[in-house]
Amino acid sequence: MYKIVICDDDKNFIFYMKEMLLRCDLSERQVTFYEVTSGEECLLTVERMTSCDLIILDMQMSGMDGHVTAKHFRKLFPDSLLVFCSGVSKPTDESFKTTPFRYLRKNYGDDKMLLELTAVVEKMKQMKKRTYVMGKNHMNIVKVYPDDILYIDNYKRGSEIHVQENYKDYSFEDRITTKKKLAELYTDLKGYGFEYAHNSYIVNLNHVVKLKTEGVIKLSNGEELNVSRSRMPEFRRALAAVMSEIKTEDKVKVLSVVISCIIDVYLFHLFFQNYFSKRRFFADSVLKEKSCQIGIVILLTICNLLGNGDVNILITPALFFLYTVLEFQGKVCYRLLCFATMFCVLYGCEFLFMLLVHPDASDYKNSTLIMILMLVIKFLTYILVLITNQAIGKRKRIQDSKIFIMYMMIPAASLFVMIIVFYSGAVHYMAGYASAFLGCSFAVLFLGNVMSFYAFERYSERLYETMEQNIVIIKQKKDLEYYMQISEIDKKQKELIHNITNQIKMIYVFAKDGNTKAILELTDSIGEEMEKDSRMVYCDNPVLNSLLNEKRREAGKQGIHTDFYVEPGVLLQHVAPMDLISMLGNLLDNAIRAAAETHGEKYIKSYIYMKEVGGFCVIKITNPFENIKHTQDGDFATTKKDDGMHGIGLHSVRRIAEKYGGCLMCAAEDKTFETVLLISTDEEI
């Protein structure tokens, strides 16, 4: 990790230098920038640092100028790379006393500045690689780099170097020693986070895990060392500075990982709920569902924080697939296909967007700026999830494609504007308040996009509900017209019965007279009329009677035996004919469909009677069933081939029943499905 300090009283120039440095074969994961706007602030910053690889100083600043700042800096970091930068001043003899590597002019063009900074970065990398301690190990000469050293202590006339266990450049059969004295090594390694814990040894603060109250430090390999009382104040200050840097980076990393995992799980949930029903265990309780999601988020977070890249490639998709298996049900092949699609969208979008925005930001979770970009990535992924939902198969919510494309232009245009502004370089030359205003504008633009898609989802839900209601109304009107026609047929049937009654009386008269021929002719005539219609009379309600007769006829065509009974005195006059047809018609249609698919006895029983307690009319329907499953809202899944009408039937029945102060109850047991519909007889409801 390179640590670079940029000190200039122009914040726009600081931003410009950062961007130019990142173009010099540096990535966000490799460097930590410290931005300061005065000499005084620069010294306060570097005093808290344990190492510094490069400082870029403005020569002319109000207060402490660049020359004075450089002198104080050299006392703290004598071997660090120093670069002066100015718009008007020329180098002086005083400037070279602090041994600068380069003297840059602010009026350089981008090409010239990039060329100079490339040389600076190459020099910085060489100095980073050059720093090592030459040691002797089991008759071998080895190079030991600062990052691999745990601590160094006195040994005979030189020093002994203790390294971390995973160091593979030498054998552990013998100790690593050097002829250099401890004080000399401290001077060489102070800029790399080494500090005296005792007069006899120096410790790499980057490997200190814990400082105990009794003055004992614990290293990353589990080894413990004592800190002397005289060295404790300075050691504690240096350790606090290192820990502060590490904790800041760790907090940003953890926060970005947690946010990323939460959004990823939500996107998977959003995608899968459009194609699969939830398992009954989760459909019955929101708490169970959220607990499962939180558990997956925790596991993903741990996996991303503790695992390496190779492990995550295997574990991450496994955890996501585990989540889809736990919460959703469906065919395995179809679930695997949807999972692969969603996974490609999720991580393909992230990869491509990172290449577009910042090709070098491979480990983006170590930067606050990249964390913000990650949120933009997730929003873009959310948009692609919606597109994928629109493109794959039939959705429950049927959306107008033209309207969807119009909505898609909002985030597309917003993203285009942000990228153009970013790459145009306009941000580089804006004043501080203007940059802040631009940042707020981007945030508002992002929030506006989120709200627009939320509004779009709400609009889609309302559109679906409206379509559902319209379908139900159209069906009710058609059913009413149909059954009113049947009612007319019932009237004719009553006339037929009246006529047959008179004809039977004539048969009696002919029998007395012994007129056999007339009796035969009359009986033939009666038989012909009876064959025209064999409709039964269940009750006095013409609509209910017609409906039961029609459903009996439909069931008979499929070999289903029907047993319909209406108790005399049933009170349904206050129920609108359209509502009665919708409720009972839907329930009987479901019963006929289920009974027809069974392989055993096919039957439907319907009993309509009055409940003495409570003043309810009870409509009870019983039929056999096979392969009926629960939906996520507690209803039973339809067997209709038309998935667009899924759930409308029972939903409509339940809504109408509640309109009349009643309810709908369904139960399935021992291959028998029972539906009970209660309707209040109170006409004031």
PDB file of C-alpha atoms in Angstrom, residues 5-165:
ATOM      1  CA  VAL A   5       0.366  13.206   0.607  1.00  0.00           C
ATOM      2  CA  ILE A   6      -0.796  16.032  -1.693  1.00  0.00           C
ATOM      3  CA  CYS A   7      -0.489  19.488  -0.124  1.00  0.00           C
ATOM      4  CA  ASP A   8      -1.932  22.408  -2.107  1.00  0.00           C
ATOM      5  CA  ASP A   9      -4.261  25.302  -1.257  1.00  0.00           C
ATOM      6  CA  ASP A  10      -6.245  24.596  -4.449  1.00  0.00           C
ATOM      7  CA  LYS A  11      -8.582  21.621  -3.896  1.00  0.00           C
ATOM      8  CA  ASN A  12      -9.257  21.342  -7.619  1.00  0.00           C
ATOM      9  CA  PHE A  13      -5.556  20.883  -8.303  1.00  0.00           C
ATOM     10  CA  ILE A  14      -5.402  18.189  -5.599  1.00  0.00           C
ATOM     11  CA  PHE A  15      -8.191  16.308  -7.349  1.00  0.00           C
ATOM     12  CA  TYR A  16      -6.398  16.782 -10.676  1.00  0.00           C
ATOM     13  CA  MET A  17      -3.147  15.352  -9.292  1.00  0.00           C
ATOM     14  CA  LYS A  18      -4.977  12.341  -7.858  1.00  0.00           C
ATOM     15  CA  GLU A  19      -6.532  11.556 -11.213  1.00  0.00           C
ATOM     16  CA  MET A  20      -3.219  11.955 -13.018  1.00  0.00           C
ATOM     17  CA  LEU A  21      -1.418   9.716 -10.511  1.00  0.00           C
ATOM     18  CA  LEU A  22      -4.053   6.991 -10.913  1.00  0.00           C
ATOM     19  CA  ARG A  23      -3.297   7.048 -14.637  1.00  0.00           C
ATOM     20  CA  CYS A  24       0.364   6.212 -13.878  1.00  0.00           C
ATOM     21  CA  ASP A  25      -0.071   2.457 -13.411  1.00  0.00           C
ATOM     22  CA  LEU A  26      -1.601   2.880  -9.951  1.00  0.00           C
ATOM     23  CA  SER A  27      -4.939   1.557  -8.754  1.00  0.00           C
ATOM     24  CA  GLU A  28      -7.289   2.653  -5.983  1.00  0.00           C
ATOM     25  CA  ARG A  29      -6.497  -0.497  -3.996  1.00  0.00           C
ATOM     26  CA  GLN A  30      -2.752   0.269  -4.065  1.00  0.00           C
ATOM     27  CA  VAL A  31      -2.690   3.804  -2.730  1.00  0.00           C
ATOM     28  CA  THR A  32      -4.033   5.881   0.147  1.00  0.00           C
ATOM     29  CA  PHE A  33      -4.228   9.632  -0.513  1.00  0.00           C
ATOM     30  CA  TYR A  34      -3.899  12.268   2.199  1.00  0.00           C
ATOM     31  CA  GLU A  35      -5.306  15.619   0.992  1.00  0.00           C
ATOM     32  CA  VAL A  36      -4.245  18.773   2.860  1.00  0.00           C
ATOM     33  CA  THR A  37      -4.581  22.464   1.957  1.00  0.00           C
ATOM     34  CA  SER A  38      -1.890  24.143   4.124  1.00  0.00           C
ATOM     35  CA  GLY A  39       1.587  23.514   5.469  1.00  0.00           C
ATOM     36  CA  GLU A  40       0.342  23.424   9.039  1.00  0.00           C
ATOM     37  CA  GLU A  41      -2.295  20.819   8.209  1.00  0.00           C
ATOM     38  CA  CYS A  42       0.303  18.822   6.292  1.00  0.00           C
ATOM     39  CA  LEU A  43       2.617  18.540   9.297  1.00  0.00           C
ATOM     40  CA  LEU A  44      -0.232  17.534  11.608  1.00  0.00           C
ATOM     41  CA  THR A  45      -1.145  14.790   9.147  1.00  0.00           C
ATOM     42  CA  VAL A  46       2.339  13.375   8.565  1.00  0.00           C
ATOM     43  CA  GLU A  47       3.115  13.384  12.297  1.00  0.00           C
ATOM     44  CA  ARG A  48       0.329  10.822  12.746  1.00  0.00           C
ATOM     45  CA  MET A  49       1.613   8.679   9.874  1.00  0.00           C
ATOM     46  CA  THR A  50       3.965   5.765  10.348  1.00  0.00           C
ATOM     47  CA  SER A  51       5.221   5.845   6.753  1.00  0.00           C
ATOM     48  CA  CYS A  52       5.016   8.032   3.673  1.00  0.00           C
ATOM     49  CA  ASP A  53       6.063   7.093   0.158  1.00  0.00           C
ATOM     50  CA  LEU A  54       5.491  10.392  -1.681  1.00  0.00           C
ATOM     51  CA  ILE A  55       4.620  13.996  -0.849  1.00  0.00           C
ATOM     52  CA  ILE A  56       3.673  16.602  -3.480  1.00  0.00           C
ATOM     53  CA  LEU A  57       4.112  20.113  -2.062  1.00  0.00           C
ATOM     54  CA  ASP A  58       2.889  23.433  -3.394  1.00  0.00           C
ATOM     55  CA  MET A  59       5.696  26.026  -3.134  1.00  0.00           C
ATOM     56  CA  GLN A  60       3.464  29.025  -2.545  1.00  0.00           C
ATOM     57  CA  MET A  61       0.839  28.704   0.199  1.00  0.00           C
ATOM     58  CA  SER A  62      -0.538  31.166   2.711  1.00  0.00           C
ATOM     59  CA  GLY A  63       0.988  30.666   6.141  1.00  0.00           C
ATOM     60  CA  MET A  64       3.717  28.011   6.118  1.00  0.00           C
ATOM     61  CA  ASP A  65       5.114  27.802   2.579  1.00  0.00           C
ATOM     62  CA  GLY A  66       6.434  24.732   0.810  1.00  0.00           C
ATOM     63  CA  HIS A  67      10.127  25.241   1.786  1.00  0.00           C
ATOM     64  CA  VAL A  68       9.413  25.311   5.527  1.00  0.00           C
ATOM     65  CA  THR A  69       6.953  22.428   5.286  1.00  0.00           C
ATOM     66  CA  ALA A  70       9.530  20.352   3.378  1.00  0.00           C
ATOM     67  CA  LYS A  71      12.205  20.919   6.073  1.00  0.00           C
ATOM     68  CA  HIS A  72       9.907  19.647   8.824  1.00  0.00           C
ATOM     69  CA  PHE A  73       8.790  16.745   6.648  1.00  0.00           C
ATOM     70  CA  ARG A  74      12.385  15.674   6.016  1.00  0.00           C
ATOM     71  CA  LYS A  75      12.990  15.378   9.743  1.00  0.00           C
ATOM     72  CA  LEU A  76      10.141  12.879  10.001  1.00  0.00           C
ATOM     73  CA  PHE A  77      10.708  10.972   6.748  1.00  0.00           C
ATOM     74  CA  PRO A  78      14.257  11.518   5.476  1.00  0.00           C
ATOM     75  CA  ASP A  79      14.036   8.831   2.779  1.00  0.00           C
ATOM     76  CA  SER A  80      10.570   9.582   1.351  1.00  0.00           C
ATOM     77  CA  LEU A  81      10.095  10.944  -2.150  1.00  0.00           C
ATOM     78  CA  LEU A  82       9.529  14.728  -2.283  1.00  0.00           C
ATOM     79  CA  VAL A  83       8.107  16.593  -5.300  1.00  0.00           C
ATOM     80  CA  PHE A  84       7.651  20.374  -5.461  1.00  0.00           C
ATOM     81  CA  CYS A  85       4.917  21.921  -7.573  1.00  0.00           C
ATOM     82  CA  SER A  86       4.315  25.576  -8.386  1.00  0.00           C
ATOM     83  CA  GLY A  87       2.636  27.778 -10.913  1.00  0.00           C
ATOM     84  CA  VAL A  88       5.067  30.709 -10.902  1.00  0.00           C
ATOM     85  CA  SER A  89       8.045  30.084  -8.606  1.00  0.00           C
ATOM     86  CA  LYS A  90      11.325  28.706  -9.845  1.00  0.00           C
ATOM     87  CA  PRO A  91      13.551  26.347  -7.865  1.00  0.00           C
ATOM     88  CA  THR A  92      16.083  27.982  -5.576  1.00  0.00           C
ATOM     89  CA  ASP A  93      19.128  26.813  -3.623  1.00  0.00           C
ATOM     90  CA  GLU A  94      16.849  26.583  -0.577  1.00  0.00           C
ATOM     91  CA  SER A  95      14.566  24.203  -2.481  1.00  0.00           C
ATOM     92  CA  PHE A  96      17.313  21.668  -3.160  1.00  0.00           C
ATOM     93  CA  LYS A  97      18.384  21.474   0.487  1.00  0.00           C
ATOM     94  CA  THR A  98      15.395  19.179   1.083  1.00  0.00           C
ATOM     95  CA  THR A  99      16.449  16.903  -1.837  1.00  0.00           C
ATOM     96  CA  PRO A 100      13.314  17.006  -4.025  1.00  0.00           C
ATOM     97  CA  PHE A 101      13.035  14.439  -6.796  1.00  0.00           C
ATOM     98  CA  ARG A 102      11.111  16.651  -9.214  1.00  0.00           C
ATOM     99  CA  TYR A 103      10.021  20.225  -9.648  1.00  0.00           C
ATOM    100  CA  LEU A 104       6.671  20.384 -11.501  1.00  0.00           C
ATOM    101  CA  ARG A 105       4.965  23.375 -13.113  1.00  0.00           C
ATOM    102  CA  LYS A 106       1.197  23.662 -12.750  1.00  0.00           C
ATOM    103  CA  ASN A 107       0.916  25.028 -16.271  1.00  0.00           C
ATOM    104  CA  TYR A 108       2.103  21.746 -17.746  1.00  0.00           C
ATOM    105  CA  GLY A 109      -0.342  20.203 -20.208  1.00  0.00           C
ATOM    106  CA  ASP A 110      -1.904  16.838 -19.421  1.00  0.00           C
ATOM    107  CA  ASP A 111       0.604  14.961 -21.563  1.00  0.00           C
ATOM    108  CA  LYS A 112       3.622  16.677 -20.001  1.00  0.00           C
ATOM    109  CA  MET A 113       2.236  16.296 -16.465  1.00  0.00           C
ATOM    110  CA  LEU A 114       1.457  12.627 -17.069  1.00  0.00           C
ATOM    111  CA  LEU A 115       4.991  12.022 -18.331  1.00  0.00           C
ATOM    112  CA  GLU A 116       6.557  13.674 -15.274  1.00  0.00           C
ATOM    113  CA  LEU A 117       4.286  11.911 -12.786  1.00  0.00           C
ATOM    114  CA  THR A 118       4.941   8.556 -14.454  1.00  0.00           C
ATOM    115  CA  ALA A 119       8.642   9.031 -13.692  1.00  0.00           C
ATOM    116  CA  VAL A 120       7.749   9.964 -10.097  1.00  0.00           C
ATOM    117  CA  VAL A 121       5.599   6.846  -9.621  1.00  0.00           C
ATOM    118  CA  GLU A 122       8.299   4.597 -11.104  1.00  0.00           C
ATOM    119  CA  LYS A 123      10.833   6.068  -8.694  1.00  0.00           C
ATOM    120  CA  MET A 124       8.428   5.559  -5.778  1.00  0.00           C
ATOM    121  CA  LYS A 125       7.933   1.913  -6.706  1.00  0.00           C
ATOM    122  CA  GLN A 126      11.687   1.371  -7.008  1.00  0.00           C
ATOM    123  CA  MET A 127      12.250   2.847  -3.564  1.00  0.00           C
ATOM    124  CA  LYS A 128       9.497   0.670  -2.128  1.00  0.00           C
ATOM    125  CA  LYS A 129      11.056  -2.446  -3.615  1.00  0.00           C
ATOM    126  CA  ARG A 130      14.602  -1.361  -2.749  1.00  0.00           C
ATOM    127  CA  THR A 131      14.006  -1.247   0.973  1.00  0.00           C
ATOM    128  CA  TYR A 132      14.945  -4.552   2.544  1.00  0.00           C
ATOM    129  CA  VAL A 133      17.183  -5.998   5.183  1.00  0.00           C
ATOM    130  CA  MET A 134      19.989  -8.304   4.136  1.00  0.00           C
ATOM    131  CA  GLY A 135      20.125 -11.277   6.496  1.00  0.00           C
ATOM    132  CA  LYS A 136      21.821 -14.631   6.879  1.00  0.00           C
ATOM    133  CA  ASN A 137      19.830 -17.837   7.290  1.00  0.00           C
ATOM    134  CA  HIS A 138      21.430 -21.296   7.521  1.00  0.00           C
ATOM    135  CA  MET A 139      24.442 -20.306   5.461  1.00  0.00           C
ATOM    136  CA  ASN A 140      22.204 -18.513   2.935  1.00  0.00           C
ATOM    137  CA  ILE A 141      21.966 -14.788   2.239  1.00  0.00           C
ATOM    138  CA  VAL A 142      18.339 -13.631   2.036  1.00  0.00           C
ATOM    139  CA  LYS A 143      16.450 -10.390   1.503  1.00  0.00           C
ATOM    140  CA  VAL A 144      13.832  -9.668   4.135  1.00  0.00           C
ATOM    141  CA  TYR A 145      11.243  -7.039   3.264  1.00  0.00           C
ATOM    142  CA  PRO A 146       9.684  -4.822   5.964  1.00  0.00           C
ATOM    143  CA  ASP A 147       6.130  -6.146   5.524  1.00  0.00           C
ATOM    144  CA  ASP A 148       7.304  -9.666   6.400  1.00  0.00           C
ATOM    145  CA  ILE A 149       9.130  -8.698   9.597  1.00  0.00           C
ATOM    146  CA  LEU A 150       7.359  -9.139  12.939  1.00  0.00           C
ATOM    147  CA  TYR A 151      10.085  -7.690  15.146  1.00  0.00           C
ATOM    148  CA  ILE A 152      13.866  -7.371  15.415  1.00  0.00           C
ATOM    149  CA  ASP A 153      15.891  -7.789  18.589  1.00  0.00           C
ATOM    150  CA  ASN A 154      19.533  -7.661  19.625  1.00  0.00           C
ATOM    151  CA  TYR A 155      21.594 -10.743  18.908  1.00  0.00           C
ATOM    152  CA  LYS A 156      25.304 -10.996  19.774  1.00  0.00           C
ATOM    153  CA  ARG A 157      27.050  -8.227  17.836  1.00  0.00           C
ATOM    154  CA  GLY A 158      24.130  -7.648  15.451  1.00  0.00           C
ATOM    155  CA  SER A 159      20.389  -8.299  15.328  1.00  0.00           C
ATOM    156  CA  GLU A 160      17.977 -11.181  14.852  1.00  0.00           C
ATOM    157  CA  ILE A 161      15.019 -10.805  12.464  1.00  0.00           C
ATOM    158  CA  HIS A 162      11.745 -12.517  13.311  1.00  0.00           C
ATOM    159  CA  VAL A 163       9.393 -12.994  10.345  1.00  0.00           C
ATOM    160  CA  GLN A 164       5.832 -14.146   9.842  1.00  0.00           C
ATOM    161  CA  GLU A 165       5.256 -17.858   9.398  1.00  0.00           C
TER     162      GLU A 165
END
